[in-house]
PDB file of C-alpha atoms in Angstrom:
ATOM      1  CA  UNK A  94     111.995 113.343 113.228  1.00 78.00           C
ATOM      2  CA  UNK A  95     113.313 112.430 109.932  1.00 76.00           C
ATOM      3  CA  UNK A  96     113.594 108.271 111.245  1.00 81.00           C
ATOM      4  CA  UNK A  97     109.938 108.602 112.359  1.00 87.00           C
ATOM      5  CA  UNK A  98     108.624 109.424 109.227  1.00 86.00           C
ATOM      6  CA  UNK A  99     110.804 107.172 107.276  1.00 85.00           C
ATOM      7  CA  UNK A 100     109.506 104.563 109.698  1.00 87.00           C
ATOM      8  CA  UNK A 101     105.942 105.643 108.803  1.00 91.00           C
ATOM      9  CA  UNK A 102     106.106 105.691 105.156  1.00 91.00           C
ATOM     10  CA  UNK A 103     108.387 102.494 105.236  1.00 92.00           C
ATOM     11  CA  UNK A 104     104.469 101.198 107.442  1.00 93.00           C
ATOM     12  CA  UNK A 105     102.492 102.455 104.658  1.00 93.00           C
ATOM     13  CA  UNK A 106     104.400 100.885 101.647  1.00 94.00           C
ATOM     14  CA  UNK A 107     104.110  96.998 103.366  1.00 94.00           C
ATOM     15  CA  UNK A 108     100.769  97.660 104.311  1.00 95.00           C
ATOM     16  CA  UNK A 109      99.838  98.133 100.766  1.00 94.00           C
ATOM     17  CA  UNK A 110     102.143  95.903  99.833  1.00 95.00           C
ATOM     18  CA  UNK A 111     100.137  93.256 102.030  1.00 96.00           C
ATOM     19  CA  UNK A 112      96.907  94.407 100.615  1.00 96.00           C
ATOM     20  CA  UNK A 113      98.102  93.696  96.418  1.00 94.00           C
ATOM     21  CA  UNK A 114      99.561  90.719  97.733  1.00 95.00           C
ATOM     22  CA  UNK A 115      95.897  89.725  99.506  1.00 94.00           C
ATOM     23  CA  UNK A 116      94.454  90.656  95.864  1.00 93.00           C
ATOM     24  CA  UNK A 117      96.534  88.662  93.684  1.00 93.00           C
ATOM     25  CA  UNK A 118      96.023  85.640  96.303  1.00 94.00           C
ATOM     26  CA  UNK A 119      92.465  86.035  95.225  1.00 93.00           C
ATOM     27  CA  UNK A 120      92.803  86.715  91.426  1.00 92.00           C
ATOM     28  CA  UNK A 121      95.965  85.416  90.814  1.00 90.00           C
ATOM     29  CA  UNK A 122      96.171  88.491  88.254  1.00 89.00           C
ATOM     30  CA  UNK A 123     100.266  89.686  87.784  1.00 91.00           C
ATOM     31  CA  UNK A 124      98.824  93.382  87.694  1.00 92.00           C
ATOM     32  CA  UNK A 125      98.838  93.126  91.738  1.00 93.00           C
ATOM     33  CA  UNK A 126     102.175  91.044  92.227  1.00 94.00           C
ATOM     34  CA  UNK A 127     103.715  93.690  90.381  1.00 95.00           C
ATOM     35  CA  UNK A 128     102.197  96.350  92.659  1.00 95.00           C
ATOM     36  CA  UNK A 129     103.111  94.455  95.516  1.00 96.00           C
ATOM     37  CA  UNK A 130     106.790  94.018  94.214  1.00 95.00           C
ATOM     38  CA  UNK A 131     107.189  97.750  93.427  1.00 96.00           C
ATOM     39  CA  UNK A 132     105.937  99.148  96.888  1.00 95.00           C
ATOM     40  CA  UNK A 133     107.897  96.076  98.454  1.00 95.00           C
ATOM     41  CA  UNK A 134     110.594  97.735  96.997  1.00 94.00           C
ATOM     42  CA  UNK A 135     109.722 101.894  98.039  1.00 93.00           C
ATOM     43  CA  UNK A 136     109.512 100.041 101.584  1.00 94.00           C
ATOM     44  CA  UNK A 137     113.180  99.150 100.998  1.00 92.00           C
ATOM     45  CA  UNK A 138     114.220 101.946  99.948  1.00 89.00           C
ATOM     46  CA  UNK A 139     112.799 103.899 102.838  1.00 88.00           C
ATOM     47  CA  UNK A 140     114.251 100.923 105.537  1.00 89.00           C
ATOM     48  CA  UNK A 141     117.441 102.268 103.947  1.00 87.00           C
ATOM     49  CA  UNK A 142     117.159 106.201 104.228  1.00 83.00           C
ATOM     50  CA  UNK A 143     116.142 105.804 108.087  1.00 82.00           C
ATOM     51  CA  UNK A 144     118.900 104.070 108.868  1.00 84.00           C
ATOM     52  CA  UNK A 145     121.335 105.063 107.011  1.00 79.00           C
ATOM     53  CA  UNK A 146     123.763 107.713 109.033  1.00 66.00           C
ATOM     54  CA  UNK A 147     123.266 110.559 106.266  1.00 63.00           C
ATOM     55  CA  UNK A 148     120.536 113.009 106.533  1.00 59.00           C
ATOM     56  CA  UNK A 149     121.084 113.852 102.339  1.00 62.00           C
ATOM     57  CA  UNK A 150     119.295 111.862 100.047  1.00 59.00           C
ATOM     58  CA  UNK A 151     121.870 112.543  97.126  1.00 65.00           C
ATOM     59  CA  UNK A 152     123.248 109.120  96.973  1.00 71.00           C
ATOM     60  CA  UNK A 153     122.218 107.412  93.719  1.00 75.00           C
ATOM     61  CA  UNK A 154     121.464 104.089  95.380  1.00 76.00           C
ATOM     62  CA  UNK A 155     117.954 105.323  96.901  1.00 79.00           C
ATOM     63  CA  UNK A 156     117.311 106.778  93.330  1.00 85.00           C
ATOM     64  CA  UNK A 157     117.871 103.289  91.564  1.00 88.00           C
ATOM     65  CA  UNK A 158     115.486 101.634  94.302  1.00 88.00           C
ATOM     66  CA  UNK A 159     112.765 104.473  93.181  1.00 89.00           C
ATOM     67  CA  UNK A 160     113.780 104.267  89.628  1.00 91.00           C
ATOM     68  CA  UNK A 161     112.963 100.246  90.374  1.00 93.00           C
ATOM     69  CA  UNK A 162     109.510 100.275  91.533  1.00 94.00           C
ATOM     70  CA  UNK A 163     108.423 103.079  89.364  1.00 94.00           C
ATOM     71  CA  UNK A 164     110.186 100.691  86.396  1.00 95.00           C
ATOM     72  CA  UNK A 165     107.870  97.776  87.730  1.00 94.00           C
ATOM     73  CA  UNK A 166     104.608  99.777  87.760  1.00 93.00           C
ATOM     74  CA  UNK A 167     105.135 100.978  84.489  1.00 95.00           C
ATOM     75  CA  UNK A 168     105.894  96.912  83.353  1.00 93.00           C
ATOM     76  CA  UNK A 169     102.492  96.043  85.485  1.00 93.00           C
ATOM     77  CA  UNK A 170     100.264  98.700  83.256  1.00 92.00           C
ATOM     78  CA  UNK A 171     101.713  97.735  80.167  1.00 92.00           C
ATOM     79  CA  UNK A 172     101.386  94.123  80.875  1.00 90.00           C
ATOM     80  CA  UNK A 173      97.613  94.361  82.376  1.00 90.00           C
ATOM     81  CA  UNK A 174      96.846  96.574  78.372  1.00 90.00           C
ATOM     82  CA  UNK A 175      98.341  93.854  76.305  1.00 88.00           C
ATOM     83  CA  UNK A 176      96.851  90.979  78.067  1.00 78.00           C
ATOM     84  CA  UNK A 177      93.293  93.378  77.426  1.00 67.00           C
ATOM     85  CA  UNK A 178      90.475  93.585  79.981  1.00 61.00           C
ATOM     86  CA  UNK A 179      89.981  89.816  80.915  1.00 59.00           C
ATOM     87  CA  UNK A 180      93.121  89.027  81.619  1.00 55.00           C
ATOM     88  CA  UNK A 181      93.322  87.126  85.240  1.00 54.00           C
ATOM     89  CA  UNK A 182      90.909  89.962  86.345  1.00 51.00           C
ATOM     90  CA  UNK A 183      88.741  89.254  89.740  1.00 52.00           C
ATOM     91  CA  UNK A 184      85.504  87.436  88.503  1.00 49.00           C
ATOM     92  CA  UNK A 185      86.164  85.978  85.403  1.00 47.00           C
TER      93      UNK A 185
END
């Protein structure tokens, strides 16, 4: 059970991982390649839980994969505020 819904929320981080992606293609704004990066990165980390032989999540690597994307999604808000509202924003 526990594989299965690692394998599910490892589904749900690429798919919106595909979908920031798809919007930064189209806006070329770094607000959605840093979204995609981060849940690129939570897709990792679950790829590594399900297959990894221990059923404890107390090892400090899947921590620093978490601590990673939150990191980037912090970087992406600050960076969208300083740049202001314009800033490589869909129909400019």
């Amino acid at each position: 059970m526990r594989t299965f819904v690692h394998g599910a929320l490892t589904m749900a981080a690429i798919t919106v991982s595909i979908f920031f992606l798809h919007y930064w293609k189209i806006s070329r704004d770094r607000f959605f390649a840093f979204f995609a990066a981060a849940f690129a990165a939570m897709a990792v980390n679950w790829i590594w839980l399900a297959i990894s032989d221990d059923s404890r999540e107390e090892h400090y690597a899947s921590y620093l994969v978490r601590l990673l994307a939150f990191l980037i999604i912090i970087v992406a808000i600050i960076d969208k505020n300083r740049r202001g509202k314009h800033g490589g924003s869909i129909g400019e």
